[in-house]
Coordinates of C-alpha atoms in Angstrom, one line a residue:
X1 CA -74.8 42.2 24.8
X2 CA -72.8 39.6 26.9
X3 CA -70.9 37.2 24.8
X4 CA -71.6 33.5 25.1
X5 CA -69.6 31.0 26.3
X6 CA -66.5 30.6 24.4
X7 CA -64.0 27.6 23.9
X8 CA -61.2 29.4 23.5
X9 CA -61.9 31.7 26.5
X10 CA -62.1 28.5 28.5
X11 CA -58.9 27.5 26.9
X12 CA -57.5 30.7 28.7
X13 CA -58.3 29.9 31.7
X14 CA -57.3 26.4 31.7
X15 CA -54.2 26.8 30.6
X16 CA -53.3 28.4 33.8
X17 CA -55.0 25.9 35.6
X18 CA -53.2 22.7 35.0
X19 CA -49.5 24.6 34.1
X20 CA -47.6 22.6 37.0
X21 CA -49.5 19.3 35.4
X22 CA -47.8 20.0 32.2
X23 CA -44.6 21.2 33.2
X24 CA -44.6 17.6 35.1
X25 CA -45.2 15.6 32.2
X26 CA -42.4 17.0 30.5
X27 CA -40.2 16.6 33.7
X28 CA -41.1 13.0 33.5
X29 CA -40.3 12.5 29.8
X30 CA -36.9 14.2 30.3
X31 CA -35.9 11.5 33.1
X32 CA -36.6 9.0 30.0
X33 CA -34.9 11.0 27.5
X34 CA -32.1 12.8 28.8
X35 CA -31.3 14.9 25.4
X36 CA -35.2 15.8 25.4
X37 CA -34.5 19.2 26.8
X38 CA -31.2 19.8 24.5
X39 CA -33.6 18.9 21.4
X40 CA -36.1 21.2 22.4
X41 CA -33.0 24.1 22.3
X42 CA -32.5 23.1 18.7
X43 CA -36.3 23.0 18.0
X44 CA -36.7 26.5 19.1
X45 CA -33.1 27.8 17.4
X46 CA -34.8 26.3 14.7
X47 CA -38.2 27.8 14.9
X48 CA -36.3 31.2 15.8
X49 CA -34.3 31.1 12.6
X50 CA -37.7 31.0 10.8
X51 CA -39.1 33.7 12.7
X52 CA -41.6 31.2 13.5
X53 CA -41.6 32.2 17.2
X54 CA -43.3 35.1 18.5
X55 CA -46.5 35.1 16.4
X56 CA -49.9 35.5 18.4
X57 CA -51.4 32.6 16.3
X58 CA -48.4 30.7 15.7
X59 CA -45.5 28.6 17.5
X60 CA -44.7 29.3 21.1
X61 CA -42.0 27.5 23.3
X62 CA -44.8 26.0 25.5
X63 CA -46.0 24.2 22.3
X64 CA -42.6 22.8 21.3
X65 CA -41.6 21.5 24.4
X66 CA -44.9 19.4 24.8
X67 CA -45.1 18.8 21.2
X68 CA -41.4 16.5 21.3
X69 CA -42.7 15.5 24.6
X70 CA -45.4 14.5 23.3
X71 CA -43.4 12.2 20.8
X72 CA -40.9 10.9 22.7
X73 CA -43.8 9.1 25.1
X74 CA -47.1 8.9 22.7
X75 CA -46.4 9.6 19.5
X76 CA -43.2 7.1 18.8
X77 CA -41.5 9.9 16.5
X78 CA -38.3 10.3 18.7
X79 CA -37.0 7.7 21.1
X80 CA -35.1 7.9 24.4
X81 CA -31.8 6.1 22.5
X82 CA -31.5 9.1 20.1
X83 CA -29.2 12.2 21.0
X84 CA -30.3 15.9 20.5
X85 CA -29.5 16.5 16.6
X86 CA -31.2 13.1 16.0
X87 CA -34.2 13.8 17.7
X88 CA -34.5 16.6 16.0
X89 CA -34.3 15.4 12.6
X90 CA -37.4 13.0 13.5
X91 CA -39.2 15.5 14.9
X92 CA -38.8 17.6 11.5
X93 CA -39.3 14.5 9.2
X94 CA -42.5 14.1 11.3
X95 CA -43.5 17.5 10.8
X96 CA -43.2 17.2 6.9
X97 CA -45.8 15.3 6.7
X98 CA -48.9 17.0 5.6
X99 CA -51.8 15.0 7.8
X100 CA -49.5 14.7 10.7
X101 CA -51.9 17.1 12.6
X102 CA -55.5 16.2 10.9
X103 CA -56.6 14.0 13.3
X104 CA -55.3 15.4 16.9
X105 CA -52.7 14.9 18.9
X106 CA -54.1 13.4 22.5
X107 CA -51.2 13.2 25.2
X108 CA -53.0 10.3 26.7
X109 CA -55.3 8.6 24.1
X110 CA -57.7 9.8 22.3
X111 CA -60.5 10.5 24.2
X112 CA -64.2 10.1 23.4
X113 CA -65.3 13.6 23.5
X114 CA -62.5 13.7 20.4
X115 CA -65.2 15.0 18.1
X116 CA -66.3 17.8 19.9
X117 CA -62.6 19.0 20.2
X118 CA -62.4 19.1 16.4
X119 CA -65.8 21.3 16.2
X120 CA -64.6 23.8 18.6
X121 CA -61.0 24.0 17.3
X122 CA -59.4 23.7 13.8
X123 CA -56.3 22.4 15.1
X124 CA -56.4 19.8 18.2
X125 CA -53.1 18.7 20.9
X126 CA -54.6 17.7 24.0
X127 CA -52.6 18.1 26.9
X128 CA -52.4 15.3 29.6
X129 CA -55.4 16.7 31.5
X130 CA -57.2 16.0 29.1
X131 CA -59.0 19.8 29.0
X132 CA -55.9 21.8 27.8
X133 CA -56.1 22.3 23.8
X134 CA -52.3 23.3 23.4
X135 CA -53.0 24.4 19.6
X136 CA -56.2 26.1 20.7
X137 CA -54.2 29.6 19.2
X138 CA -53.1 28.3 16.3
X139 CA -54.5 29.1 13.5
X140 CA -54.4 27.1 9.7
X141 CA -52.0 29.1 8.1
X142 CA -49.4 29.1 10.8
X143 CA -49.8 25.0 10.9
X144 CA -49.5 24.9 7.2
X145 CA -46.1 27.6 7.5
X146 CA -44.4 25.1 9.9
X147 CA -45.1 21.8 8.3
X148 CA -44.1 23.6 4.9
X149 CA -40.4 25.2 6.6
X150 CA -40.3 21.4 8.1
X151 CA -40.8 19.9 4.5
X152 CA -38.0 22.0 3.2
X153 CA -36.0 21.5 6.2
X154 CA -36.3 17.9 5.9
X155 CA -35.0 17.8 2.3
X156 CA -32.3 19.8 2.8
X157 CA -31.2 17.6 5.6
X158 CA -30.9 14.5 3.4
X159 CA -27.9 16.2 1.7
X160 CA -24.5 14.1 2.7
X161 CA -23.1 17.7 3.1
X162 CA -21.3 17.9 6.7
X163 CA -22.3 21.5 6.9
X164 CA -25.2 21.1 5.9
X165 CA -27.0 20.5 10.1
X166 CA -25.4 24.0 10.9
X167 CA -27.3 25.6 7.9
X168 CA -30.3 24.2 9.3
X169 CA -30.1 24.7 12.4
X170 CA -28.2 28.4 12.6
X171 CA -29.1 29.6 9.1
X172 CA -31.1 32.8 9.6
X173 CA -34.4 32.5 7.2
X174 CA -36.5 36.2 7.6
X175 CA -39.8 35.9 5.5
X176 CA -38.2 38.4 3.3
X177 CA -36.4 35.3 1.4
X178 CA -38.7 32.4 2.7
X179 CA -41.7 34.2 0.5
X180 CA -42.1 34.8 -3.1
X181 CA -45.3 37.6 -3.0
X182 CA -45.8 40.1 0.3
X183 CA -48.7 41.9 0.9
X184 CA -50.2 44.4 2.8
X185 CA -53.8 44.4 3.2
X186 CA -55.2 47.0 5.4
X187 CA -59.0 45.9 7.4
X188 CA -61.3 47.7 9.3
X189 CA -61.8 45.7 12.5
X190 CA -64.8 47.5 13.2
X191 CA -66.4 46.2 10.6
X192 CA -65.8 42.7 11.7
X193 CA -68.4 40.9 14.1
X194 CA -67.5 37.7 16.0
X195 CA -70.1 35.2 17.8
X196 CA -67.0 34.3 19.8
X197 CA -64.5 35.6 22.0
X198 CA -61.3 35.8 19.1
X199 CA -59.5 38.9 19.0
X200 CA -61.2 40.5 16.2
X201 CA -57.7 40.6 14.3
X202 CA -57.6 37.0 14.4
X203 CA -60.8 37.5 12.6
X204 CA -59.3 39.4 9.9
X205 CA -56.6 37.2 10.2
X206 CA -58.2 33.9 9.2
X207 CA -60.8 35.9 6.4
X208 CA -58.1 36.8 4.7
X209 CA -56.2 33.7 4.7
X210 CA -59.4 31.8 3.7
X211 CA -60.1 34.3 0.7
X212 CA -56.7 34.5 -0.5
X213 CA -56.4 30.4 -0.4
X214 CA -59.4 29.9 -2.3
X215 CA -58.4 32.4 -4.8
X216 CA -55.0 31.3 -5.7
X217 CA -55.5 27.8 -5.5
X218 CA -52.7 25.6 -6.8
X219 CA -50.5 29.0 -7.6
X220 CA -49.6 28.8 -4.0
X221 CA -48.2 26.7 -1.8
X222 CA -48.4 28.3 1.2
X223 CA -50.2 31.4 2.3
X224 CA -49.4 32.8 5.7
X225 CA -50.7 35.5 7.0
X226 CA -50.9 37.6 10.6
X227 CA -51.2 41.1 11.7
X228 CA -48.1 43.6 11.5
X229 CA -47.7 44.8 15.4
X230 CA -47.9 48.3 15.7
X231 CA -45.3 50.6 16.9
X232 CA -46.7 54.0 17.6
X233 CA -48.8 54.9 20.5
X234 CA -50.8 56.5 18.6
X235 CA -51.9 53.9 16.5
X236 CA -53.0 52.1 19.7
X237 CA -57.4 51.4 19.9
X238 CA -57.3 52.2 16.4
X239 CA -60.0 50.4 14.4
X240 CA -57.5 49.7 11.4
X241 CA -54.5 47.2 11.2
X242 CA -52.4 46.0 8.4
X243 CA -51.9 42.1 7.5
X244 CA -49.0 40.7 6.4
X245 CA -49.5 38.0 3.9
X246 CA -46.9 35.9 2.9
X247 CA -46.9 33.9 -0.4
X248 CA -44.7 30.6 -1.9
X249 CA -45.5 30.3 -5.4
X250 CA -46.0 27.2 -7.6
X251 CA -43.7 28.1 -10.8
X252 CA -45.5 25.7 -12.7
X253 CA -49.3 27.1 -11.9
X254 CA -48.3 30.8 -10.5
X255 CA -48.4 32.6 -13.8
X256 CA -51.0 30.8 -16.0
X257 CA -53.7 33.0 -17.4
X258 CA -56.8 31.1 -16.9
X259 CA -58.4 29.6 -14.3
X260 CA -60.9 27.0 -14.8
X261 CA -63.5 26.1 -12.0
X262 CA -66.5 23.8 -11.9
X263 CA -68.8 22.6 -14.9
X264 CA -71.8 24.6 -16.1
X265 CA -73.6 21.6 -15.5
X266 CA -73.0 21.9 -11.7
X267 CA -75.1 24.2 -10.4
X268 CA -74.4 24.6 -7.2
X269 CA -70.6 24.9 -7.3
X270 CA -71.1 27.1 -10.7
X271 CA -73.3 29.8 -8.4
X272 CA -70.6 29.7 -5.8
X273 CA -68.4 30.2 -7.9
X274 CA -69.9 33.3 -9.8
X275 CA -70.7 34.1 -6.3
X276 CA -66.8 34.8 -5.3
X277 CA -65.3 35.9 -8.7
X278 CA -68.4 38.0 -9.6
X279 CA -68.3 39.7 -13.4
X280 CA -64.8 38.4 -13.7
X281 CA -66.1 34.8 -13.8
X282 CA -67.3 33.9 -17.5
X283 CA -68.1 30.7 -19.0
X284 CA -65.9 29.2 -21.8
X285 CA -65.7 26.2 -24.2
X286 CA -62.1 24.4 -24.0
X287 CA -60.5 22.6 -26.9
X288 CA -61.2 18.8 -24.8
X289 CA -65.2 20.1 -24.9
X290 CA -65.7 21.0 -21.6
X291 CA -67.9 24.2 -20.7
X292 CA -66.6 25.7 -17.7
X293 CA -66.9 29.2 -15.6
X294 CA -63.5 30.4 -15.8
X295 CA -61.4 33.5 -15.0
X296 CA -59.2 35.3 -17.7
X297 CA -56.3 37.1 -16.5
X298 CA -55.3 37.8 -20.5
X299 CA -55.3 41.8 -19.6
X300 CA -52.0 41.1 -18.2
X301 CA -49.2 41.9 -20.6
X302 CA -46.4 39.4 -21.0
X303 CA -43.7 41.5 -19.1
X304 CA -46.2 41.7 -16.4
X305 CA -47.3 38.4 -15.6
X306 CA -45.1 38.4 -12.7
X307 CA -48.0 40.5 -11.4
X308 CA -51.0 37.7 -11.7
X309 CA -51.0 35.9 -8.8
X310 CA -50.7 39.3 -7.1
X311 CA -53.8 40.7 -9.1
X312 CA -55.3 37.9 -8.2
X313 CA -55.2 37.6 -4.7
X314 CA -56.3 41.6 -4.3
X315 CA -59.1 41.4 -6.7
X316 CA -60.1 38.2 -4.4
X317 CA -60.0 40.4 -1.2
X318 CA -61.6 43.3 -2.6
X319 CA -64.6 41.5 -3.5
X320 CA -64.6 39.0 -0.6
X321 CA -63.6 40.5 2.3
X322 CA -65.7 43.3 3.4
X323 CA -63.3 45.0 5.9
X324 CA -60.7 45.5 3.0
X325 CA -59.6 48.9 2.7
X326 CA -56.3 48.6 0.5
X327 CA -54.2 45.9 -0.9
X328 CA -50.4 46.8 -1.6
X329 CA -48.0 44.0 -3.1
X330 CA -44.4 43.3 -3.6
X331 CA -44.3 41.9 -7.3
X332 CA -43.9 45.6 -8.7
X333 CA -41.4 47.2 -6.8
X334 CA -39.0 46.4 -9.5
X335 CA -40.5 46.8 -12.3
X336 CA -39.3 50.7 -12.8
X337 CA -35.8 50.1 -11.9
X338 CA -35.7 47.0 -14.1
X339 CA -37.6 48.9 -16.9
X340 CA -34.5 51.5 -17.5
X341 CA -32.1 48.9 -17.4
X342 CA -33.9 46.0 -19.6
X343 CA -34.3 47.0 -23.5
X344 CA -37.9 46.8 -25.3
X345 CA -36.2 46.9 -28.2
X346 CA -38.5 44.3 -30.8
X347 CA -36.4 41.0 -30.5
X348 CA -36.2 40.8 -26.8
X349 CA -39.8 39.6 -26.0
X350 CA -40.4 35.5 -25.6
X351 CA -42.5 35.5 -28.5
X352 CA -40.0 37.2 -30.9
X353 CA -37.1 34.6 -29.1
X354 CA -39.8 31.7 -29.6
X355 CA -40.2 32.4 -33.8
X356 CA -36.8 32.8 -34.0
X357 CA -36.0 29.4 -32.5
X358 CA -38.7 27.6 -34.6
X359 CA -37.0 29.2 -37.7
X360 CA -33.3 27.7 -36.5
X361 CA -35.2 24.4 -35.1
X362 CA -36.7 23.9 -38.9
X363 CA -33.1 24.5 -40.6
X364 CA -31.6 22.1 -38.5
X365 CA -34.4 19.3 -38.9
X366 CA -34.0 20.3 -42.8
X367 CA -29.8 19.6 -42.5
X368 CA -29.2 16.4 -44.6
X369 CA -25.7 16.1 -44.0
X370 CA -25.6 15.8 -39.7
X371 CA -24.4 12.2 -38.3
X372 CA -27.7 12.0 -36.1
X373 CA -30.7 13.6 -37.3
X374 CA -32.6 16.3 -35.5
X375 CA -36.1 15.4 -33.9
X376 CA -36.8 18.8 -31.8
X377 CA -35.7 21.4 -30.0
X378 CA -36.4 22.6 -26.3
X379 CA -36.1 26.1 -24.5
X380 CA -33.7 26.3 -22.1
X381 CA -32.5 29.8 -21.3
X382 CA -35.1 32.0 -18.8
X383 CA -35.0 34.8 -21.8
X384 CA -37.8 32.5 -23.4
X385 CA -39.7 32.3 -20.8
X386 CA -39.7 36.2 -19.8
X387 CA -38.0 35.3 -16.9
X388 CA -34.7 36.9 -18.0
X389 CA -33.9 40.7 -16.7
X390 CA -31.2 41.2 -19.5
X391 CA -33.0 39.4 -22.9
X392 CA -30.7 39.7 -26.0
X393 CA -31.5 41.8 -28.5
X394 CA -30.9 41.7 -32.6
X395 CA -27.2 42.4 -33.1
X396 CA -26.6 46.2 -34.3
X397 CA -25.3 44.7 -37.7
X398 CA -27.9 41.8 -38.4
X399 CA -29.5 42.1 -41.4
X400 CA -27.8 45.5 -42.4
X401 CA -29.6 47.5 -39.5
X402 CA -25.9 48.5 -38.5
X403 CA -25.1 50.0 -41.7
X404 CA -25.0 53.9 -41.7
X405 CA -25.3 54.4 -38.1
X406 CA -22.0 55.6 -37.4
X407 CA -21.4 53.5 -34.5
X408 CA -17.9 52.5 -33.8
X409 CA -16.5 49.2 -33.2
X410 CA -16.3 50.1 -29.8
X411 CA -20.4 50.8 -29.6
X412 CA -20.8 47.0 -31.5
X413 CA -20.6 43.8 -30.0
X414 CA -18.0 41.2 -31.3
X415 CA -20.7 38.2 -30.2
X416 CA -24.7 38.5 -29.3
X417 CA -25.8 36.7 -26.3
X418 CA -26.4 33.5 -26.6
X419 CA -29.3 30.9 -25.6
X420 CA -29.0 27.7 -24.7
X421 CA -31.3 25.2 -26.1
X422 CA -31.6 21.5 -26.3

């Protein structure tokens, strides 16, 4: 039937109706600033170096330019005193900042009708018109991408390193080594309906952000995700298309094996939460007393638990996202190359590393005759953590296990590899 009427189709069409009005209020906040048009270079070189340009629901040059414009004449971010280089470090530092976008941008005050623009729209930057929504493509995850690649931007750039702008600004940054999980996650768009207008991709798009999110929950910083353009005729009107989803881990959350959610005695967040996790949500006692529907990811073995958040995010989909066909991940494409190369011998996993330090930790509390007495002893090195692809192993000749092998001294090593603890 015919579709009703859409926000973002009117965005469409007003975006080509008051172009020349916002190509002349950045003309006039370029007589103010004179290095406005240079810093909106670097922004894009930036941006480009990212890959955040190019997106459908991401960054665009149209949004950049009025976006420093925008903060040179309402936003106070950059000033008309401030050279190129300078204005561009403000404009990043502004960017860090998580809620710099959660209550609008308005060119020209905000208006009263502000409300209604954050109903129709999860992102809001109202042009001077006043009926231009310059973010109306955006989508959440490619807001949260380019406030997280400001963040780390921002950070770097408060190194007193000279070379340390040109990194910045020229390094090239593919997704390859901005992300620590990739995933492929191929959707029917057929099986997607949309009360609005939104390319039923973008649909996919945002599901699978929003599923994903929710699943991972502090194991991830930042989940981006957006379709994979195709490049064969004949994949073109096809009802199937492959998402990209791109990943940056917590270290300290990413790998855990239980994740607890709400209290037994809630109800209505317990159901919802049954709801999304289905038989793998069980309710558990904790040591502190709490009863609480969790998920156990304990199936995972310990040279695997690289694979959790992984496991976690396509179980999430499966269940979740009705147009999901397949999930494919990165975290395993090592595993069999690493696997012939890495030794299972007994002695090399973290648990066999962790005994043998709480052995050497009690002789050493137990030593009467040390200067300064010692109170504990800390893991440092990654092999206790399983973290390290090479993990010593018992030397041929401890405890006698060299004895009778006919190696030769050649075969043995002089020293074992050693740990470093504190």
């Amino acid at each position: 039937g015919e579709r009703r009427p859409s926000p973002h189709y009117n965005q469409s069409i007003a975006e080509d109706m008051y172009g020349e009005l916002h190509a002349q209020y950045f003309a006039a906040a370029s007589k103010k600033a004179a290095n406005l048009t240079g810093a909106v270079v670097l922004f894009k070189r930036w941006a480009q170096g990212r890959r955040l340009l190019g997106a459908p629901d991401g960054v665009n040059g149209f949004f950049i330019s009025m976006l420093l414009a925008y903060m040179l004449e309402q936003g106070g971010q950059i000033s008309s005193n401030m050279d190129a280089s300078q204005m561009l470090r403000a404009a990043l530092g502004a960017l860090a900042k998580p809620n710099f976008f959660k209550k609008g941008l308005y060119c020209n005050g905000k208006p009263a009708e502000a409300n209604a623009w954050q109903r129709a729209f999860s992102q809001v930057f109202l042009g001077p018109c006043g009926h231009v929504n310059i973010m109306s493509r955006m989508s959440e995850s490619a807001v949260k991408e380019l406030i997280h690649e400001a963040s780390v931007s921002t950070e770097e750039l408060k190194k007193s390193s000279s070379s340390v702008f040109g990194n910045v600004l020229l390094g090239s940054f593919p997704a390859a080594v901005r992300y620590d999980l990739h995933l492929h996650v191929t959707a029917h768009v057929a099986d997607l309906e949309s009360d609005s207008d939104i390319n039923a991709r973008r649909d996919s798009e945002i599901a699978a952000s929003k599923v994903i999110s929710r699943a991972l929950g502090d194991r991830a910083k930042l989940v981006r995700v957006h379709e994979i353009p195709k490049t064969s005729v004949d994949d073109l009107g096809s009802s199937a298309c492959t998402l990209w989803v791109g990943i940056v881990l917590d270290p300290e959350n990413a790998m855990r094996l239980v994740d607890i959610g709400p209290s037994s005695a809630d109800d209505k967040e317990a159901k919802d939460f049954r709801a999304f996790w289905g038989d793998r949500s069980e309710l558990r006692q904790f040591k502190d007393g709490r009863i609480c529907e969790s998920v156990v990811w304990d199936f995972v073995p310990p040279s695997q638990r690289h694979h959790i958040p992984a496991i976690v995010a396509e179980q999430a989909l499966e269940r979740n996202m009705t147009a999901c066909e397949r999930v494919e991940w990165s975290a395993k494409l090592f595993d069999e190359p690493m696997s012939k190369i890495t030794s299972s011998k007994e002695g090399a996993s973290p648990a066999n590393l962790l005994q043998a330090l709480d052995r050497l930790a009690k002789r050493m509390k137990d030593l009467k005759e040390m200067p300064l007495k010692v109170n504990n002893v800390q893991p440092l090195s990654g092999a206790f953590r399983g973290t390290d692809p090479f993990p010593p192993t018992p030397h041929p000749l401890a405890h006698g296990a060299g004895v009778g092998l006919g190696k030769s001294e050649d075969d043995i090593p002089v020293c074992p590899k050693t740990l470093d603890i504190l």
